[in-house]
Coordinates of C-alpha atoms and ligand atoms in Angstrom, one line a residue:
X1 CA 237.6 -10.1 99.4
X2 CA 240.3 -12.8 99.6
X3 CA 241.3 -14.1 96.2
X4 CA 239.1 -16.8 94.9
X5 CA 242.3 -18.9 94.5
X6 CA 242.2 -19.4 98.3
X7 CA 238.6 -20.7 98.3
X8 CA 237.9 -24.3 99.2
X9 CA 236.4 -25.0 95.8
X10 CA 239.3 -23.5 93.9
X11 CA 241.8 -25.6 95.8
X12 CA 239.7 -28.7 95.1
X13 CA 239.4 -27.7 91.5
X14 CA 243.2 -27.4 91.3
X15 CA 243.5 -30.9 92.7
X16 CA 240.9 -32.2 90.4
X17 CA 242.8 -30.6 87.5
X18 CA 246.0 -32.3 88.5
X19 CA 244.2 -35.7 88.4
X20 CA 241.9 -35.1 85.4
X21 CA 243.8 -32.9 83.0
X22 CA 245.3 -35.8 81.1
X23 CA 241.9 -37.2 80.2
X24 CA 241.2 -37.2 76.5
X25 CA 237.7 -36.3 75.3
X26 CA 237.9 -39.2 72.9
X27 CA 237.9 -41.5 75.9
X28 CA 235.3 -39.5 77.8
X29 CA 232.9 -39.9 74.8
X30 CA 233.7 -43.6 74.4
X31 CA 233.2 -44.3 78.1
X32 CA 229.9 -42.6 78.4
X33 CA 227.3 -42.9 75.6
X34 CA 225.1 -40.4 77.4
X35 CA 227.8 -37.7 77.5
X36 CA 225.9 -35.3 75.3
X37 CA 222.7 -35.6 77.4
X38 CA 224.7 -34.6 80.5
X39 CA 226.4 -31.7 79.0
X40 CA 223.9 -29.6 77.1
X41 CA 221.5 -26.9 78.0
X42 CA 218.5 -25.5 76.1
X43 CA 216.7 -22.2 76.0
X44 CA 213.7 -22.6 73.8
X45 CA 215.1 -23.6 70.4
X46 CA 218.7 -22.7 71.4
X47 CA 220.9 -25.7 72.0
X48 CA 224.1 -25.2 73.9
X49 CA 226.3 -28.3 73.6
X50 CA 229.3 -28.2 75.9
X51 CA 230.0 -31.9 75.8
X52 CA 233.1 -31.3 73.7
X53 CA 235.0 -29.8 76.6
X54 CA 237.6 -31.5 78.9
X55 CA 235.2 -31.7 81.8
X56 CA 233.3 -34.3 83.7
X57 CA 230.4 -33.9 86.2
X58 CA 232.9 -33.3 89.0
X59 CA 234.6 -30.5 87.1
X60 CA 231.3 -28.8 86.5
X61 CA 230.2 -29.2 90.1
X62 CA 233.4 -27.7 91.4
X63 CA 233.2 -24.8 88.9
X64 CA 229.6 -24.1 90.1
X65 CA 231.0 -24.2 93.7
X66 CA 233.6 -21.6 92.7
X67 CA 230.8 -19.4 91.4
X68 CA 229.0 -19.8 94.7
X69 CA 232.0 -19.0 96.8
X70 CA 232.5 -15.9 94.7
X71 CA 228.9 -14.9 95.7
X72 CA 227.8 -14.8 92.1
X73 CA 224.1 -14.7 92.9
X74 CA 224.6 -11.6 95.2
X75 CA 226.5 -9.9 92.4
X76 CA 223.8 -10.7 89.9
X77 CA 221.3 -9.1 92.2
X78 CA 223.6 -6.1 92.5
X79 CA 223.8 -5.8 88.8
X80 CA 220.0 -6.0 88.3
X81 CA 219.2 -3.7 91.2
X82 CA 220.8 -0.6 89.7
X83 CA 223.5 -0.3 92.3
X84 CA 226.6 1.5 91.2
X85 CA 228.5 -1.7 90.4
X86 CA 230.9 0.3 88.2
X87 CA 232.5 1.9 91.2
X88 CA 235.5 3.5 89.5
X89 CA 233.1 5.7 87.5
X90 CA 230.4 5.7 90.2
X91 CA 227.8 4.3 87.8
X92 CA 225.3 1.5 87.6
X93 CA 225.6 -0.9 84.6
X94 CA 222.0 -1.2 83.6
X95 CA 221.9 -2.4 80.0
X96 CA 219.3 -4.8 81.4
X97 CA 217.0 -1.9 81.9
X98 CA 217.1 -0.9 78.2
X99 CA 215.5 -4.3 77.3
X100 CA 213.4 -4.7 80.4
X101 CA 210.2 -5.6 78.5
X102 CA 208.4 -6.5 81.7
X103 CA 208.7 -2.8 82.5
X104 CA 209.1 -3.5 86.2
X105 CA 210.7 -0.5 87.9
X106 CA 214.4 -0.4 88.1
X107 CA 215.8 2.3 90.4
X108 CA 219.0 4.4 90.1
X109 CA 219.5 6.8 92.9
X110 CA 216.0 6.0 94.0
X111 CA 214.4 7.0 90.7
X112 CA 212.8 4.5 88.3
X113 CA 214.6 4.6 85.0
X114 CA 211.9 2.8 83.0
X115 CA 209.8 5.9 82.1
X116 CA 212.8 7.6 80.5
X117 CA 213.8 4.3 78.8
X118 CA 210.3 4.0 77.3
X119 CA 210.1 7.6 76.3
X120 CA 213.3 7.2 74.2
X121 CA 212.1 4.0 72.7
X122 CA 208.9 5.8 71.7
X123 CA 210.9 8.6 70.2
X124 CA 213.0 6.1 68.3
X125 CA 209.8 4.4 67.2
X126 CA 208.2 7.5 65.7
X127 CA 211.4 8.7 64.1
X128 CA 212.4 5.3 62.6
X129 CA 208.9 4.8 61.2
X130 CA 208.9 8.3 59.7
X131 CA 212.2 7.7 58.0
X132 CA 211.2 4.3 56.7
X133 CA 207.8 5.6 55.3
X134 CA 209.3 8.8 53.9
X135 CA 207.2 11.1 56.2
X136 CA 210.5 12.7 57.3
X137 CA 212.6 13.6 54.3
X138 CA 215.8 15.4 53.5
X139 CA 216.2 19.1 53.0
X140 CA 215.1 19.0 49.4
X141 CA 212.1 16.8 50.1
X142 CA 213.6 13.5 49.0
X143 CA 213.2 10.3 51.0
X144 CA 216.3 9.1 52.8
X145 CA 218.0 6.2 51.2
X146 CA 221.3 6.0 53.1
X147 CA 221.9 6.1 56.8
X148 CA 225.4 6.8 57.8
X149 CA 226.1 6.0 61.4
X150 CA 229.3 7.8 62.6
X151 CA 230.6 6.3 65.8
X152 CA 233.3 4.1 67.1
X153 CA 233.7 1.2 69.6
X154 CA 230.4 0.5 71.2
X155 CA 228.8 3.3 69.2
X156 CA 229.6 1.4 66.0
X157 CA 230.3 -2.3 66.5
X158 CA 226.9 -3.3 67.9
X159 CA 224.7 -1.5 65.3
X160 CA 227.1 -2.5 62.5
X161 CA 227.1 -6.1 63.6
X162 CA 223.3 -6.3 64.0
X163 CA 222.5 -4.6 60.7
X164 CA 224.9 -7.0 59.0
X165 CA 223.4 -10.0 60.7
X166 CA 219.8 -9.1 60.0
X167 CA 220.1 -7.9 56.4
X168 CA 217.2 -10.0 55.3
X169 CA 215.0 -7.9 57.6
X170 CA 216.4 -4.6 56.2
X171 CA 214.3 -2.0 54.4
X172 CA 214.8 -2.6 50.7
X173 CA 215.3 1.0 49.9
X174 CA 217.6 2.0 52.8
X175 CA 221.3 1.2 53.0
X176 CA 223.1 1.5 56.3
X177 CA 226.7 2.6 56.3
X178 CA 229.0 2.6 59.3
X179 CA 231.9 5.0 59.6
X180 CA 234.3 4.6 62.5
X181 CA 237.9 5.0 61.7
X182 CA 239.5 8.5 61.8
X183 CA 241.5 7.4 58.8
X184 CA 240.0 9.8 56.2
X185 CA 239.6 6.9 53.8
X186 CA 236.7 5.5 55.9
X187 CA 234.5 8.6 55.7
X188 CA 235.7 9.4 52.1
X189 CA 234.7 6.0 50.8
X190 CA 231.4 6.2 52.6
X191 CA 230.6 9.6 51.2
X192 CA 231.4 8.4 47.7
X193 CA 228.4 6.1 48.0
X194 CA 226.1 8.9 49.3
X195 CA 223.7 11.3 47.6
X196 CA 223.6 14.4 49.9
X197 CA 219.9 14.9 49.3
X198 CA 219.0 11.4 50.5
X199 CA 221.6 10.8 53.3
X200 CA 220.9 10.9 57.0
X201 CA 223.9 11.1 59.3
X202 CA 223.5 9.6 62.8
X203 CA 226.3 10.9 65.1
X204 CA 226.5 8.2 67.7
X205 CA 228.7 9.0 70.7
X206 CA 228.0 8.6 74.4
X207 CA 230.4 11.4 75.3
X208 CA 230.2 13.4 72.0
X209 CA 233.9 14.2 72.5
X210 CA 235.5 11.1 71.0
X211 CA 238.1 12.4 68.6
X212 CA 237.5 10.0 65.8
X213 CA 233.7 10.4 65.8
X214 CA 233.8 14.2 66.1
X215 CA 236.4 14.5 63.3
X216 CA 234.3 12.3 61.0
X217 CA 231.1 14.2 62.0
X218 CA 232.6 17.6 61.2
X219 CA 233.9 16.3 57.8
X220 CA 230.4 14.9 57.0
X221 CA 228.9 18.2 58.0
X222 CA 231.3 20.2 55.8
X223 CA 230.6 17.8 52.9
X224 CA 226.9 18.2 53.2
X225 CA 227.1 22.0 53.4
X226 CA 229.3 22.1 50.3
X227 CA 226.8 20.0 48.4
X228 CA 223.5 21.5 49.6
X229 CA 224.9 25.1 50.2
X230 CA 222.5 25.8 53.0
X231 CA 223.1 25.8 56.8
X232 CA 219.5 24.8 57.3
X233 CA 220.2 21.4 55.7
X234 CA 222.1 20.4 58.8
X235 CA 219.1 20.0 61.0
X236 CA 217.4 17.9 58.3
X237 CA 220.3 15.6 57.7
X238 CA 221.9 15.1 61.1
X239 CA 220.7 13.5 64.3
X240 CA 222.7 12.7 67.4
X241 CA 222.7 9.9 70.0
X242 CA 224.4 10.9 73.1
X243 CA 224.4 11.6 76.8
X244 CA 226.0 15.0 76.3
X245 CA 223.2 17.5 75.4
X246 CA 225.4 20.6 75.4
X247 CA 228.0 19.2 73.0
X248 CA 225.2 18.0 70.7
X249 CA 223.8 21.6 70.6
X250 CA 227.2 23.1 70.1
X251 CA 227.6 20.8 67.0
X252 CA 224.4 22.4 65.6
X253 CA 221.9 19.5 66.2
X254 CA 218.8 20.5 68.0
X255 CA 217.6 18.5 71.0
X256 CA 214.5 17.5 69.0
X257 CA 216.9 15.5 66.8
X258 CA 218.8 14.1 69.8
X259 CA 218.2 10.6 71.2
X260 CA 219.3 10.4 74.7
X261 CA 220.8 7.7 76.8
X262 CA 222.4 7.6 80.2
X263 CA 225.8 7.3 82.0
X264 CA 224.7 3.9 83.3
X265 CA 224.8 2.5 79.8
X266 CA 228.4 1.4 79.0
X267 CA 229.5 1.9 75.4
X268 CA 230.0 -1.8 74.7
X269 CA 226.6 -2.5 76.1
X270 CA 224.8 0.3 74.3
X271 CA 223.3 -1.3 71.2
X272 CA 220.1 -1.8 73.2
X273 CA 219.8 2.0 73.8
X274 CA 219.2 4.8 71.3
X275 CA 222.7 3.8 69.9
X276 CA 220.5 1.1 68.1
X277 CA 218.7 3.8 66.1
X278 CA 220.3 2.8 62.8
X279 CA 219.1 -0.8 63.6
X280 CA 215.6 0.4 64.2
X281 CA 215.5 2.4 61.0
X282 CA 217.0 -0.4 59.0
X283 CA 215.0 -3.4 60.3
X284 CA 212.0 -1.5 61.8
X285 CA 211.1 -0.8 65.4
X286 CA 209.1 -4.1 65.8
X287 CA 212.2 -6.1 64.9
X288 CA 214.3 -3.9 67.2
X289 CA 211.9 -4.6 70.0
X290 CA 212.2 -8.4 69.3
X291 CA 216.0 -8.0 69.6
X292 CA 215.4 -6.4 73.0
X293 CA 212.9 -9.2 73.9
X294 CA 215.4 -11.9 73.1
X295 CA 218.0 -10.2 75.4
X296 CA 215.4 -9.7 78.1
X297 CA 214.5 -13.4 78.0
X298 CA 218.1 -14.3 78.6
X299 CA 218.3 -11.7 81.4
X300 CA 215.5 -13.5 83.2
X301 CA 217.1 -16.9 82.5
X302 CA 220.5 -15.6 83.9
X303 CA 218.9 -14.1 87.0
X304 CA 216.5 -16.9 87.8
X305 CA 217.9 -20.3 86.7
X306 CA 220.1 -22.2 89.1
X307 CA 223.8 -22.2 88.2
X308 CA 223.7 -25.8 86.8
X309 CA 221.0 -24.9 84.3
X310 CA 222.3 -21.4 83.5
X311 CA 223.8 -21.0 80.0
X312 CA 225.9 -17.8 80.6
X313 CA 227.2 -19.1 83.9
X314 CA 228.1 -22.5 82.4
X315 CA 229.8 -20.9 79.4
X316 CA 231.7 -18.5 81.7
X317 CA 232.8 -21.2 84.2
X318 CA 234.1 -23.5 81.4
X319 CA 236.1 -20.4 80.2
X320 CA 237.5 -20.0 83.7
X321 CA 238.5 -23.7 83.7
X322 CA 240.6 -23.2 80.5
X323 CA 242.0 -19.8 81.3
X324 CA 243.0 -20.4 84.9
X325 CA 243.7 -24.1 85.1
X326 CA 244.9 -25.0 81.6
X327 CA 246.4 -21.5 80.8
X328 CA 244.5 -21.5 77.5
X329 CA 244.3 -17.7 77.2
X330 CA 242.5 -17.1 73.9
X331 CA 239.0 -17.8 72.7
X332 CA 238.1 -18.1 69.1
X333 CA 234.5 -17.2 68.1
X334 CA 233.5 -19.0 64.9
X335 CA 230.0 -18.1 63.7
X336 CA 228.8 -20.3 60.8
X337 CA 226.7 -17.6 59.3
X338 CA 228.0 -14.9 57.0
X339 CA 225.7 -12.4 58.6
X340 CA 227.5 -12.9 61.9
X341 CA 230.9 -12.1 60.4
X342 CA 231.2 -9.0 62.6
X343 CA 230.3 -11.0 65.7
X344 CA 234.0 -11.8 66.6
X345 CA 234.9 -8.0 66.5
X346 CA 231.8 -7.2 68.5
X347 CA 232.6 -9.8 71.2
X348 CA 236.2 -8.7 71.2
X349 CA 235.2 -5.3 72.6
X350 CA 232.5 -6.8 74.9
X351 CA 235.0 -9.2 76.4
X352 CA 238.5 -7.6 76.1
X353 CA 237.4 -4.0 77.1
X354 CA 235.5 -5.5 80.0
X355 CA 237.9 -8.0 81.4
X356 CA 241.3 -7.0 80.0
X357 CA 242.3 -5.8 83.5
X358 CA 245.1 -6.6 85.9
X359 CA 243.8 -4.7 88.9
X360 CA 241.1 -6.2 91.1
X361 CA 238.2 -4.4 92.7
X362 CA 240.3 -4.2 95.8
X363 CA 242.9 -2.1 94.0
X364 CA 245.5 -4.9 94.1
X365 CA 247.1 -6.7 91.3
X366 CA 245.2 -9.9 90.5
X367 CA 247.0 -13.1 91.0
X368 CA 245.5 -15.0 88.0
X369 CA 244.9 -14.6 84.3
X370 CA 241.9 -12.5 83.5
X371 CA 240.2 -11.8 80.1
X372 CA 241.1 -14.0 77.2
X373 CA 242.2 -12.7 73.8
X374 CA 239.0 -13.0 71.7
X375 CA 239.2 -13.4 67.9
X376 CA 237.6 -15.2 65.1
X377 CA 236.0 -15.2 61.7
X378 CA 232.9 -16.6 60.0
X379 CA 233.0 -20.3 59.0
X380 CA 233.9 -21.6 56.6
X381 CA 236.3 -18.8 55.7
X382 CA 238.4 -19.2 58.8
X383 CA 238.9 -22.9 57.9
X384 CA 241.0 -21.9 55.0
X385 CA 243.0 -19.4 57.0
X386 CA 243.8 -20.0 60.6
X387 CA 242.1 -23.3 61.6
X388 CA 245.4 -25.1 60.8
X389 CA 246.8 -23.6 64.0
X390 CA 243.7 -24.5 66.0
X391 CA 244.0 -28.1 64.9
X392 CA 247.8 -28.6 65.0
X393 CA 249.3 -25.6 66.6
X394 CA 251.3 -25.6 69.8
X395 CA 248.7 -23.3 71.5
X396 CA 245.4 -24.8 72.4
X397 CA 242.6 -22.5 71.4
X398 CA 239.1 -23.1 72.9
X399 CA 236.5 -22.3 70.3
X400 CA 232.8 -21.3 70.2
X401 CA 230.9 -22.6 67.2
X402 CA 227.7 -20.8 66.5
X403 CA 225.1 -21.6 63.8
X404 CA 221.5 -21.1 62.9
X405 CA 219.8 -24.3 61.6
X406 CA 217.9 -22.4 58.8
X407 CA 219.5 -19.9 56.5
X408 CA 217.9 -16.5 55.9
X409 CA 218.4 -17.2 52.2
X410 CA 217.5 -20.0 49.9
X411 CA 219.8 -20.5 47.0
X412 CA 221.1 -23.4 44.9
X413 CA 219.1 -26.1 43.3
X414 CA 217.0 -27.2 46.3
X415 CA 217.5 -24.0 48.3
X416 CA 219.3 -25.8 51.1
X417 CA 222.4 -27.2 49.6
X418 CA 224.6 -24.3 50.8
X419 CA 223.3 -24.6 54.3
X420 CA 223.8 -28.4 54.5
X421 CA 227.4 -28.0 53.4
X422 CA 227.9 -25.2 56.0
X423 CA 226.5 -27.4 58.7
X424 CA 228.5 -30.4 57.7
X425 CA 231.6 -28.2 58.2
X426 CA 230.4 -26.8 61.4
X427 CA 230.0 -30.2 63.0
X428 CA 233.0 -31.7 61.3
X429 CA 235.3 -29.1 62.8
X430 CA 234.3 -29.5 66.4
X431 CA 234.4 -33.3 66.0
X432 CA 237.9 -33.2 64.5
X433 CA 239.1 -30.9 67.2
X434 CA 237.7 -33.2 69.9
X435 CA 238.7 -36.5 68.4
X436 CA 242.0 -35.9 66.7
X437 CA 243.5 -38.6 64.5
X438 CA 245.7 -41.2 65.9
X439 CA 248.8 -42.7 64.2
X440 CA 246.9 -45.9 63.7
X441 CA 244.1 -44.0 61.9
X442 CA 246.7 -42.4 59.6
X443 CA 248.4 -45.7 58.9
X444 CA 245.1 -47.3 58.0
X445 CA 244.2 -44.4 55.8
X446 CA 247.5 -44.5 53.8
X447 CA 248.0 -48.2 53.6
X448 CA 246.5 -48.7 50.2
X449 CA 248.0 -45.7 48.5
X450 CA 251.5 -45.2 49.9
X451 CA 254.6 -47.3 50.5
X452 CA 255.8 -48.1 54.0
X453 CA 258.6 -45.5 54.0
X454 CA 256.2 -42.7 52.9
X455 CA 253.6 -43.8 55.5
X456 CA 256.3 -43.7 58.3
X457 CA 257.4 -40.2 57.2
X458 CA 253.8 -38.9 56.9
X459 CA 252.4 -40.2 60.1
X460 CA 253.5 -37.4 62.4
X461 CA 252.4 -34.7 59.9
X462 CA 249.0 -36.2 59.3
X463 CA 248.0 -37.1 62.9
X464 CA 246.2 -34.8 65.2
X465 CA 246.3 -34.8 69.0
X466 CA 242.7 -33.8 69.3
X467 CA 241.3 -33.0 72.8
X468 CA 240.8 -29.4 71.6
X469 CA 237.8 -28.0 73.3
X470 CA 234.8 -26.3 71.9
X471 CA 231.3 -25.1 72.7
X472 CA 228.5 -25.3 70.1
X473 CA 225.5 -23.2 69.8
X474 CA 222.7 -24.2 67.4
X475 CA 219.4 -22.3 67.1
X476 CA 216.6 -22.4 64.6
X477 CA 217.2 -19.3 62.7
X478 CA 219.0 -16.0 62.9
X479 CA 216.4 -13.4 63.6
X480 CA 216.1 -10.4 65.9
X481 CA 215.0 -12.4 68.9
X482 CA 217.6 -15.2 68.6
X483 CA 220.3 -12.6 68.0
X484 CA 219.3 -10.7 71.2
X485 CA 219.5 -14.0 73.1
X486 CA 222.9 -14.8 71.8
X487 CA 224.4 -11.4 72.6
X488 CA 222.9 -11.3 76.1
X489 CA 224.4 -14.8 76.8
X490 CA 227.9 -13.4 76.0
X491 CA 227.4 -10.2 77.9
X492 CA 226.5 -12.2 81.0
X493 CA 229.3 -14.6 80.5
X494 CA 231.7 -11.7 80.5
X495 CA 230.1 -10.4 83.7
X496 CA 230.4 -13.8 85.5
X497 CA 234.0 -14.1 84.6
X498 CA 234.7 -10.6 85.9
X499 CA 233.1 -11.5 89.2
X500 CA 235.2 -14.7 89.6
X501 CA 238.3 -12.6 88.9
X502 CA 237.0 -9.8 91.2
X503 CA 237.5 -7.1 88.6
X504 CA 235.3 -4.2 87.5
X505 CA 234.1 -5.3 84.1
X506 CA 232.4 -1.9 83.4
X507 CA 235.3 0.6 83.2
X508 CA 238.0 1.0 80.6
X509 CA 240.8 3.2 81.9
X510 CA 243.3 1.3 79.8
X511 CA 242.2 3.1 76.6
X512 CA 242.8 6.5 78.0
X513 CA 246.6 6.6 78.1
X514 CA 247.1 6.3 74.4
X515 CA 244.5 9.1 73.9
X516 CA 246.5 11.4 76.2
X517 CA 249.7 10.8 74.3
X518 CA 248.0 11.3 71.0
X519 CA 246.7 14.7 72.2
X520 CA 250.4 15.7 72.9
X521 CA 251.6 14.5 69.5
X522 CA 248.9 16.3 67.4
X523 CA 250.1 19.8 68.1
X524 CA 253.6 18.8 67.0
X525 CA 252.2 17.6 63.7
X526 CA 250.1 20.8 63.3
X527 CA 253.2 22.9 63.8
X528 CA 255.2 20.6 61.6
X529 CA 258.1 20.9 64.0
X530 CA 261.0 18.6 64.7
X531 CA 260.7 17.3 68.3
X532 CA 262.9 15.8 71.0
X533 CA 260.4 15.8 73.8
X534 CA 259.3 12.1 73.7
X535 CA 261.6 9.1 73.5
X536 CA 264.0 8.5 70.7
X537 CA 261.8 6.1 68.8
X538 CA 258.7 8.3 69.1
X539 CA 260.6 11.5 68.3
X540 CA 262.1 9.9 65.2
X541 CA 258.9 8.5 64.0
X542 CA 257.2 12.0 64.4
X543 CA 260.2 13.7 62.8
X544 CA 260.2 11.3 59.9
X545 CA 256.4 11.8 59.4
X546 CA 256.8 15.6 59.6
X547 CA 259.7 15.7 57.2
X548 CA 257.9 13.6 54.6
X549 CA 254.4 14.9 54.9
Ligands
LIG601 O1 237.7 4.7 74.2 C1 236.9 3.6 74.4 C2 235.5 4.0 74.3 O2 235.2 4.8 75.4 C3 234.6 2.8 74.3 O3 234.3 2.2 75.5 C4 233.4 3.3 73.6 O4 232.5 2.4 73.1 C5 234.0 4.2 72.5 O5 235.2 4.7 73.1 C6 233.2 5.3 72.0 O6 232.8 6.2 72.9 P1 231.7 7.3 72.6 O7 230.4 6.6 72.4 O8 231.7 8.2 73.9 O9 232.1 8.1 71.4

């Protein structure tokens, strides 16, 4: 495929950018009282307001034209059809099948995957209910109270984020703990909170070879054996989620206690699969299925809605506008909900592992910027940390504000005070970023309290350029369904951007190289030898470690 940069719409968009990029959103809002009406989309109670972006109708139309010229609709069909869109690993990318609540057949290599998907969901259902009710107990007959999910990357971030987000749906007597880092302090601190008789370990790893996960799993196994002094305890306290049956058996977990998934589920898209077992146990299978349903609804929306009414497509194309035309290469995700505090990390993997690539599908170096740096923090905490740079820094950071209208909790004298304060901040930040504060505004503000000299000195410091773009998502409440919707919106956004850039969003070769080098370093540490086989920096760091260990 010729680069999208040579397409008619891209060239027109470039010209439009040259003419339009000096526009200020303050003027765009002043000139058009209906601006919000033109630039928002809804899905049920979810409101996506994209009016605080540096766009006009022409911009949007040209962006949709770019999507058309990139044959986005064909690619969406390819994704949903089960074709091997992840060609460097010869795999389909079928997370949509995991939440295909319509149950319509989806074929991979001519075989409908839905019966297997449903069978695993049923196994999860029976198991999670049995753990929740106490029908399945630990080795000594006690009910499970702690679920330790050992996994990393996609086998950790999704379940951890969802369990954190949906705490109010959690089983009152079950605590989920997530262990991911190979740093021994992670598993050690987790085990300090665990009673061996009431702890279930879920070893979550697609490959069942990931060094961090397997190291933590073996340490947990050893800990349990030391505490319960019986090999038989392992099969009562360990279950596995994996595609690698032989490795699971070799670890000592019987296939009865293994929850399967498939190579066509990418790690960062896997929370909808058996990787979500900790979620199902914690919030119950009905709620887990609502999460799937929310995502399925957005899958249908993404597949069926025209580009102009399509939330993931619009979000993605506005991202393209900033990354490729303004060179704004980061995205800050700012959820105004403490439960969503892990969402930025989750989306970091979803986006950066998918689109952090400089090689196109044609094997050639891409000629434009690809995936943005994604980061963020829950509001209002971020406001007291890094928002200064978002408001007045030299880099422009497009931001996504996300907030449920109702809190999962009622606290304070009328039960709503906290949430009203939270919302006032949510909306104030995007307005301040958009509007800025002119020198005249500052002068007027200071005129009664400061002398002229002070006012003159303070004006540059207290004025804000504004014109800093943001998207806002508002929805009724954070629940399994609304969360499923939100996550699927972002997944599809990432997919759309990958199509525009002509990259394969479903592989992740970039993470392999560091793993290879680590495997060469480890034997040198095990032998505690001095080395000169790397480079002088690496050699000296290793030697210093070995000398002082
Ligand atoms: O190394 C990166 C990665 O492969 C991620 O894509 C994945 O989510 C993570 O490691 C964990 O992999 P696994 O589930 O196979 O342990």
